[in-house]
Coordinates of C-alpha atoms in Angstrom, one line a residue:
X1 CA 0.4 0.2 0.1
X2 CA 2.8 2.6 0.8
X3 CA 4.6 2.0 -2.3
X4 CA 1.3 2.4 -4.5
X5 CA 0.6 5.3 -2.2
X6 CA 4.5 6.8 -3.0
X7 CA 4.1 6.1 -6.8
X8 CA 0.7 8.0 -6.9
X9 CA 2.1 11.1 -4.9
X10 CA 4.9 11.0 -8.0
X11 CA 2.4 10.9 -10.5
X12 CA 0.8 14.1 -9.1
X13 CA 3.9 16.1 -8.5
X14 CA 4.8 15.5 -11.8
X15 CA 1.6 16.8 -13.1
X16 CA 2.2 20.0 -10.7
X17 CA 5.8 20.7 -12.2
X18 CA 4.4 20.3 -15.6
X19 CA 2.5 23.9 -15.2
X20 CA 4.7 26.2 -17.6
X21 CA 5.9 29.6 -16.2
X22 CA 5.5 31.7 -19.6
X23 CA 7.2 35.0 -20.5
X24 CA 4.2 37.6 -20.4
X25 CA 3.8 41.3 -21.4
X26 CA 2.3 43.7 -18.4
X27 CA -0.7 45.7 -18.5
X28 CA -1.4 47.7 -15.4
X29 CA -4.8 48.3 -14.0
X30 CA -3.5 51.7 -12.9
X31 CA -1.2 53.0 -15.5
X32 CA -3.1 51.7 -18.1
X33 CA -6.8 51.7 -17.2
X34 CA -7.0 54.6 -14.8
X35 CA -7.7 52.1 -11.2
X36 CA -7.0 54.5 -8.2
X37 CA -6.0 52.7 -4.9
X38 CA -7.5 54.8 -2.5
X39 CA -10.3 52.3 -1.2
X40 CA -13.1 53.9 -2.5
X41 CA -12.9 53.9 -6.3
X42 CA -14.6 50.8 -7.7
X43 CA -11.9 48.8 -9.7
X44 CA -14.1 46.8 -11.3
X45 CA -14.3 48.6 -14.4
X46 CA -10.3 49.0 -14.9
X47 CA -10.3 45.3 -13.7
X48 CA -12.7 43.8 -16.5
X49 CA -11.2 46.4 -19.6
X50 CA -7.8 45.1 -18.5
X51 CA -9.1 41.3 -18.8
X52 CA -11.2 41.8 -22.0
X53 CA -8.0 42.8 -23.7
X54 CA -5.5 40.6 -22.0
X55 CA -8.0 37.9 -22.9
X56 CA -8.3 38.5 -26.3
X57 CA -4.6 38.8 -26.8
X58 CA -2.6 36.0 -28.8
X59 CA 0.3 36.1 -26.5
X60 CA 0.5 35.7 -22.9
X61 CA -0.6 38.6 -21.1
X62 CA 0.3 39.7 -17.4
X63 CA -2.5 41.6 -15.8
X64 CA -0.5 43.9 -12.8
X65 CA -2.4 45.2 -9.6
X66 CA -0.2 47.1 -8.0
X67 CA 0.5 47.8 -4.2
X68 CA -2.2 49.8 -2.3
X69 CA -5.6 49.3 -1.2
X70 CA -8.5 48.8 -4.0
X71 CA -12.5 48.6 -3.5
X72 CA -13.9 46.2 -6.0
X73 CA -17.5 45.6 -6.0
X74 CA -17.1 42.2 -7.7
X75 CA -15.5 40.7 -10.7
X76 CA -16.4 38.4 -13.2
X77 CA -13.4 37.2 -15.3
X78 CA -14.5 34.7 -18.3
X79 CA -12.6 33.0 -20.9
X80 CA -11.8 31.1 -23.3
X81 CA -8.6 33.4 -23.5
X82 CA -6.6 33.2 -26.8
X83 CA -3.1 32.7 -24.9
X84 CA -1.9 32.1 -20.7
X85 CA -3.2 34.9 -18.8
X86 CA -1.7 35.8 -15.6
X87 CA -3.0 38.1 -12.7
X88 CA -0.3 39.5 -10.6
X89 CA -1.8 41.1 -7.3
X90 CA 0.5 43.1 -5.4
X91 CA -2.1 45.0 -3.5
X92 CA -5.2 44.6 -1.3
X93 CA -8.7 44.1 -2.6
X94 CA -11.8 44.9 -0.5
X95 CA -15.1 43.7 -1.1
X96 CA -18.7 45.7 -0.1
X97 CA -19.2 44.8 3.8
X98 CA -22.8 44.7 2.8
X99 CA -23.7 41.6 1.6
X100 CA -27.3 42.4 0.3
X101 CA -25.6 44.4 -2.6
X102 CA -24.2 41.2 -4.3
X103 CA -26.6 39.7 -7.1
X104 CA -24.9 36.5 -6.9
X105 CA -23.3 34.3 -4.1
X106 CA -20.0 35.5 -5.8
X107 CA -17.1 38.4 -5.1
X108 CA -14.5 37.3 -8.1
X109 CA -15.4 34.5 -10.4
X110 CA -13.0 33.1 -12.7
X111 CA -14.5 31.0 -15.4
X112 CA -13.7 28.9 -18.5
X113 CA -9.7 29.5 -18.4
X114 CA -6.7 27.6 -19.3
X115 CA -3.0 28.3 -18.0
X116 CA -3.9 31.0 -15.5
X117 CA -1.3 32.4 -13.2
X118 CA -2.3 34.3 -10.1
X119 CA 0.1 35.6 -7.9
X120 CA 2.0 38.8 -6.3
X121 CA 1.5 38.1 -2.6
X122 CA -1.7 40.2 -2.9
X123 CA -4.9 40.2 -0.5
X124 CA -8.6 39.4 -1.3
X125 CA -10.5 40.8 1.7
X126 CA -13.8 39.8 1.8
X127 CA -14.8 41.9 4.9
X128 CA -17.3 39.4 6.4
X129 CA -17.7 39.9 9.9
X130 CA -20.8 41.7 9.5
X131 CA -22.1 39.1 7.7
X132 CA -21.3 36.0 9.4
X133 CA -24.1 36.9 12.0
X134 CA -26.6 36.4 9.1
X135 CA -25.6 33.1 7.7
X136 CA -28.3 30.7 9.0
X137 CA -27.9 28.2 6.0
X138 CA -26.9 25.1 7.9
X139 CA -30.7 25.4 9.5
X140 CA -32.8 27.5 6.9
X141 CA -33.2 25.8 3.7
X142 CA -34.5 29.3 2.1
X143 CA -31.5 31.4 3.2
X144 CA -30.0 33.7 1.4
X145 CA -26.7 32.8 0.1
X146 CA -23.3 34.8 0.9
X147 CA -21.0 35.7 -1.5
X148 CA -17.9 33.5 -1.7
X149 CA -14.3 35.1 -1.8
X150 CA -13.3 33.3 -5.1
X151 CA -14.9 31.0 -7.5
X152 CA -12.9 28.7 -10.1
X153 CA -15.2 27.1 -12.4
X154 CA -14.0 25.1 -15.3
X155 CA -10.3 26.4 -14.7
X156 CA -7.3 24.4 -16.0
X157 CA -3.6 24.0 -15.7
X158 CA -3.7 26.6 -13.6
X159 CA -1.2 27.5 -10.7
X160 CA -2.3 30.5 -7.8
X161 CA 0.7 30.9 -6.0
X162 CA 1.2 33.5 -2.9
X163 CA -1.6 35.0 -2.7
X164 CA -4.4 35.1 0.5
X165 CA -8.0 35.2 0.8
X166 CA -9.0 36.9 4.1
X167 CA -12.7 37.4 6.1
X168 CA -14.7 35.8 3.5
X169 CA -18.7 36.1 3.9
X170 CA -19.1 32.4 3.1
X171 CA -16.4 29.8 1.6
X172 CA -12.8 31.5 0.9
X173 CA -12.4 29.4 -2.3
X174 CA -15.0 27.3 -4.4
X175 CA -12.9 25.0 -7.2
X176 CA -15.6 23.3 -9.4
X177 CA -15.8 21.3 -12.5
X178 CA -11.6 22.2 -12.5
X179 CA -8.5 20.1 -13.6
X180 CA -5.0 20.1 -12.9
X181 CA -5.2 23.3 -10.7
X182 CA -2.7 24.1 -7.6
X183 CA -2.9 26.5 -4.8
X184 CA 0.7 26.8 -3.3
X185 CA 2.0 28.9 -0.3
X186 CA -1.5 29.7 -0.2
X187 CA -3.1 31.8 2.7
X188 CA -6.8 31.5 4.3
X189 CA -7.3 33.9 6.9
X190 CA -10.6 33.9 9.3
X191 CA -11.1 33.6 13.1
X192 CA -12.3 30.9 14.8
X193 CA -16.1 32.3 15.1
X194 CA -16.6 33.0 11.3
X195 CA -19.4 30.5 10.3
X196 CA -19.7 28.7 6.8
X197 CA -16.0 29.9 5.9
X198 CA -14.4 26.7 4.5
X199 CA -10.8 27.5 3.4
X200 CA -10.8 25.5 0.1
X201 CA -13.8 23.8 -0.8
X202 CA -13.4 21.3 -3.9
X203 CA -16.3 19.5 -6.2
X204 CA -16.3 17.5 -9.6
X205 CA -12.6 18.6 -10.1
X206 CA -10.0 16.1 -11.0
X207 CA -6.3 17.1 -10.1
X208 CA -6.3 19.6 -7.3
X209 CA -3.2 20.1 -5.4
X210 CA -2.9 22.0 -2.2
X211 CA 0.9 22.5 -1.1
X212 CA 2.4 24.2 1.7
X213 CA -0.3 26.6 2.6
X214 CA -1.7 28.0 5.5
X215 CA -5.4 27.9 6.5
X216 CA -6.8 29.6 9.7
X217 CA -10.9 29.6 9.3
X218 CA -14.1 29.2 11.0
X219 CA -15.3 25.8 9.2
X220 CA -13.3 23.0 7.6
X221 CA -9.7 24.0 6.6
X222 CA -10.0 21.9 3.2
X223 CA -13.7 20.0 2.3
X224 CA -14.3 17.7 -0.7
X225 CA -17.6 17.7 -2.5
X226 CA -18.8 14.9 -4.7
X227 CA -16.7 14.3 -7.6
X228 CA -13.4 15.3 -6.2
X229 CA -10.7 13.0 -7.8
X230 CA -6.9 12.9 -7.3
X231 CA -6.5 15.6 -4.9
X232 CA -3.4 16.0 -3.0
X233 CA -3.2 18.2 0.3
X234 CA 0.3 18.5 1.3
X235 CA 2.5 20.4 3.8
X236 CA -1.0 22.2 4.7
X237 CA -1.1 24.4 8.6
X238 CA -4.9 23.9 9.7
X239 CA -6.5 25.7 12.7
X240 CA -8.6 27.2 14.2
X241 CA -11.2 25.4 11.7
X242 CA -12.9 21.9 11.8
X243 CA -10.3 20.2 10.1
X244 CA -9.9 18.6 7.0
X245 CA -13.0 16.8 5.5
X246 CA -14.1 14.4 2.7
X247 CA -17.8 15.4 2.5
X248 CA -20.4 15.4 3.6
X249 CA -21.5 13.4 1.1
X250 CA -24.9 11.8 0.3
X251 CA -27.5 14.4 0.8
X252 CA -28.4 14.8 -3.1
X253 CA -29.0 12.5 -5.9
X254 CA -26.7 11.7 -8.6
X255 CA -23.7 12.5 -6.6
X256 CA -20.8 11.6 -8.6
X257 CA -18.2 9.3 -6.7
X258 CA -14.8 10.7 -4.9
X259 CA -11.4 8.8 -5.7
X260 CA -7.7 9.0 -5.2
X261 CA -7.4 11.5 -2.2
X262 CA -4.1 11.8 -0.5
X263 CA -3.5 14.3 2.7
X264 CA -0.1 14.1 3.6
X265 CA 2.3 15.8 6.0
X266 CA 0.5 18.1 7.4
X267 CA -0.1 19.8 11.1
X268 CA -3.7 20.8 12.6
X269 CA -3.7 22.7 15.8
X270 CA -6.9 23.4 18.0
X271 CA -9.3 22.2 15.3
X272 CA -12.8 21.1 15.9
X273 CA -12.0 18.1 14.3
X274 CA -8.8 16.3 12.8
X275 CA -9.0 14.4 9.4
X276 CA -13.0 13.3 8.7
X277 CA -15.2 11.6 6.2
X278 CA -18.8 12.4 6.8
X279 CA -21.7 10.9 5.0
X280 CA -25.5 11.5 5.7
X281 CA -27.7 8.4 6.8
X282 CA -30.8 8.0 5.0
X283 CA -28.7 9.0 2.0
X284 CA -28.6 9.1 -1.7
X285 CA -26.1 6.1 -2.9
X286 CA -22.7 6.7 -3.6
X287 CA -18.7 6.1 -3.1
X288 CA -15.8 7.1 -1.8
X289 CA -12.6 5.1 -2.3
X290 CA -8.8 5.5 -2.4
X291 CA -8.7 8.1 0.5
X292 CA -5.1 8.0 2.4
X293 CA -4.0 10.4 5.4
X294 CA -0.4 10.0 6.3
X295 CA 2.0 12.0 8.1
X296 CA -0.3 14.2 9.9
X297 CA 0.1 15.7 13.4
X298 CA -2.7 16.4 15.6
X299 CA -2.1 19.7 18.4
X300 CA -5.1 19.5 20.5
X301 CA -7.5 18.4 17.8
X302 CA -11.0 16.9 18.8
X303 CA -11.8 13.6 16.9
X304 CA -8.2 13.8 15.4
X305 CA -9.3 10.8 13.0
X306 CA -12.9 10.4 12.5
X307 CA -15.1 8.3 10.0
X308 CA -19.1 9.2 10.5
X309 CA -21.8 7.6 8.3
X310 CA -24.4 9.2 11.1
X311 CA -23.6 12.6 10.1
X312 CA -26.6 14.1 11.4
X313 CA -25.9 18.1 11.9
X314 CA -29.3 20.0 13.4
X315 CA -31.2 16.5 13.6
X316 CA -32.5 17.0 10.3
X317 CA -32.2 13.0 8.9
X318 CA -33.1 9.9 9.9
X319 CA -30.6 7.8 11.9
X320 CA -32.9 4.6 11.9
X321 CA -31.8 4.0 7.9
X322 CA -28.1 3.5 7.2
X323 CA -25.7 5.4 5.0
X324 CA -26.0 4.1 1.1
X325 CA -22.3 5.8 0.8
X326 CA -19.8 3.0 0.3
X327 CA -16.4 3.8 1.8
X328 CA -13.3 1.7 0.5
X329 CA -9.6 1.4 0.6
X330 CA -8.9 4.2 3.3
X331 CA -5.8 4.2 5.2
X332 CA -4.9 6.3 8.3
X333 CA -0.9 5.9 8.6
X334 CA 1.6 7.7 11.3
X335 CA -0.9 10.1 12.3
X336 CA 0.6 11.4 16.1
X337 CA 0.1 14.0 18.6
X338 CA -2.5 15.0 21.1
X339 CA -6.5 14.9 21.0
X340 CA -9.0 16.9 22.9
X341 CA -11.4 14.6 22.8
X342 CA -10.6 10.8 24.9
X343 CA -12.5 9.3 21.6
X344 CA -9.5 9.9 19.8
X345 CA -10.0 7.3 16.8
X346 CA -13.5 6.7 15.8
X347 CA -14.7 5.0 12.8
X348 CA -18.4 4.7 12.5
X349 CA -19.3 3.0 9.5
X350 CA -22.6 2.1 7.6
X351 CA -24.8 -0.8 8.9
X352 CA -25.9 -1.0 5.7
X353 CA -22.6 -0.6 3.7
X354 CA -19.7 -1.2 6.0
X355 CA -16.4 0.4 5.3
X356 CA -14.1 -2.1 3.2
X357 CA -10.1 -2.4 3.1
X358 CA -9.5 0.2 6.0
X359 CA -5.9 0.0 7.5
X360 CA -4.8 1.7 10.7
X361 CA -1.0 2.0 11.2
X362 CA 1.2 3.7 13.7
X363 CA -1.3 5.7 15.2
X364 CA 0.0 7.5 18.2
X365 CA -2.7 9.6 20.3
X366 CA -2.8 10.7 23.8
X367 CA -5.5 12.2 26.0
X368 CA -5.2 13.7 29.4
X369 CA -8.7 14.7 30.6
X370 CA -10.6 13.9 33.3
X371 CA -12.2 10.4 32.0
X372 CA -9.0 8.7 31.6
X373 CA -6.6 7.7 28.3
X374 CA -7.8 7.8 25.1
X375 CA -9.9 5.3 23.6
X376 CA -11.0 4.2 19.9
X377 CA -14.5 3.3 19.1
X378 CA -15.4 1.4 15.9
X379 CA -18.6 0.5 14.6
X380 CA -19.3 -1.7 11.2
X381 CA -15.5 -2.1 10.2
X382 CA -12.8 -4.4 10.8
X383 CA -9.3 -2.4 10.0
X384 CA -6.3 -4.2 9.3
X385 CA -3.7 -3.0 11.8
X386 CA 0.1 -2.7 12.0
X387 CA 3.1 -0.6 14.2
X388 CA 1.8 1.5 17.2
X389 CA -1.8 1.6 18.1
X390 CA -2.1 4.0 20.5
X391 CA -5.2 4.5 21.8
X392 CA -5.8 0.5 21.1
X393 CA -7.7 0.1 18.2
X394 CA -11.4 -0.3 18.4
X395 CA -11.0 -0.7 22.1
X396 CA -14.3 0.6 22.7
X397 CA -17.6 0.1 20.7
X398 CA -21.0 1.8 20.8
X399 CA -23.7 0.4 22.9
X400 CA -24.6 -3.1 21.1
X401 CA -21.2 -3.3 19.0
X402 CA -18.9 -6.2 19.4
X403 CA -15.2 -5.5 19.0
X404 CA -14.0 -7.0 15.8

């Protein structure tokens, strides 16, 4: 299994390093298009004009946003473009504070672009603090959707590097229908109390790489929805936040399978959860397979290792009906550190479709709370074990369960 995983990771890195950095002609939104860095004059039209010119060029073009603070009401940057295109953000873009001014639940949208490079050390500041108290979508199905900071739709062979997204009103980044897109040295910054502010959410994409990045937010640092395939998360520091999550899965009809997820060499600190897979009970059918967590450090993390096929927030489901999402070929290797919950390893699989081919290897998680040492809980799974097992694997079962 380890050899197969290393081969897969090597293949992903070869894909990442194949993204070319091309020579570009610079155009400056201030010098060439009249933008003003005063924090009050809207950048939207100068940026749109620069994008249209760059996108129509038969030669690669780099759009430069110089140092300074710019108000940006919204931006819809559509392709396809005639040649590779770059956006060099050196300054800070500020979204309107009032969420009601947005016509769509997106602040900056980039779609149908091949060979995009975004870089420069700049910041997308969503100014979301006033909106977080209005985010009740977990309880209200008819809620008004708040804007996402940056949405990538059908973006291919692209590199997002040395960019910060801050205080989004909803998700910071949404990656949908993309292929071979890399986030490197990427920063997400939002306080723990920011609601529903996933750092990077991925869905229906093939080949997404999140490397050497720092994510601090009020929800999942990285979350994978259905149809996420060949995803690599490496060298990510997560916390505060809710951890690194697959799912939730099975809530909607016609969800696509998940396959080929590798989370390696990451550190999670003071997060609500660690590495997690979650599916709804009474779910639609689905599957997630070939998912691997390896070389993970946990620092005061709740539920460091969690498979939850009874995920039911706000009691919005029927727990008496098992999940119909099949989980298989899961591995958790060399995961160590401290847990802030006594149950440090919790594998609660579906009674209708028990987890298949699950591996626990070299697990060393400690808990120092008043209840006693860390324990491990299993249901409807018989994991293969190797190396250190602290806590002892499947040492505690839910009521009515027998130890494997």
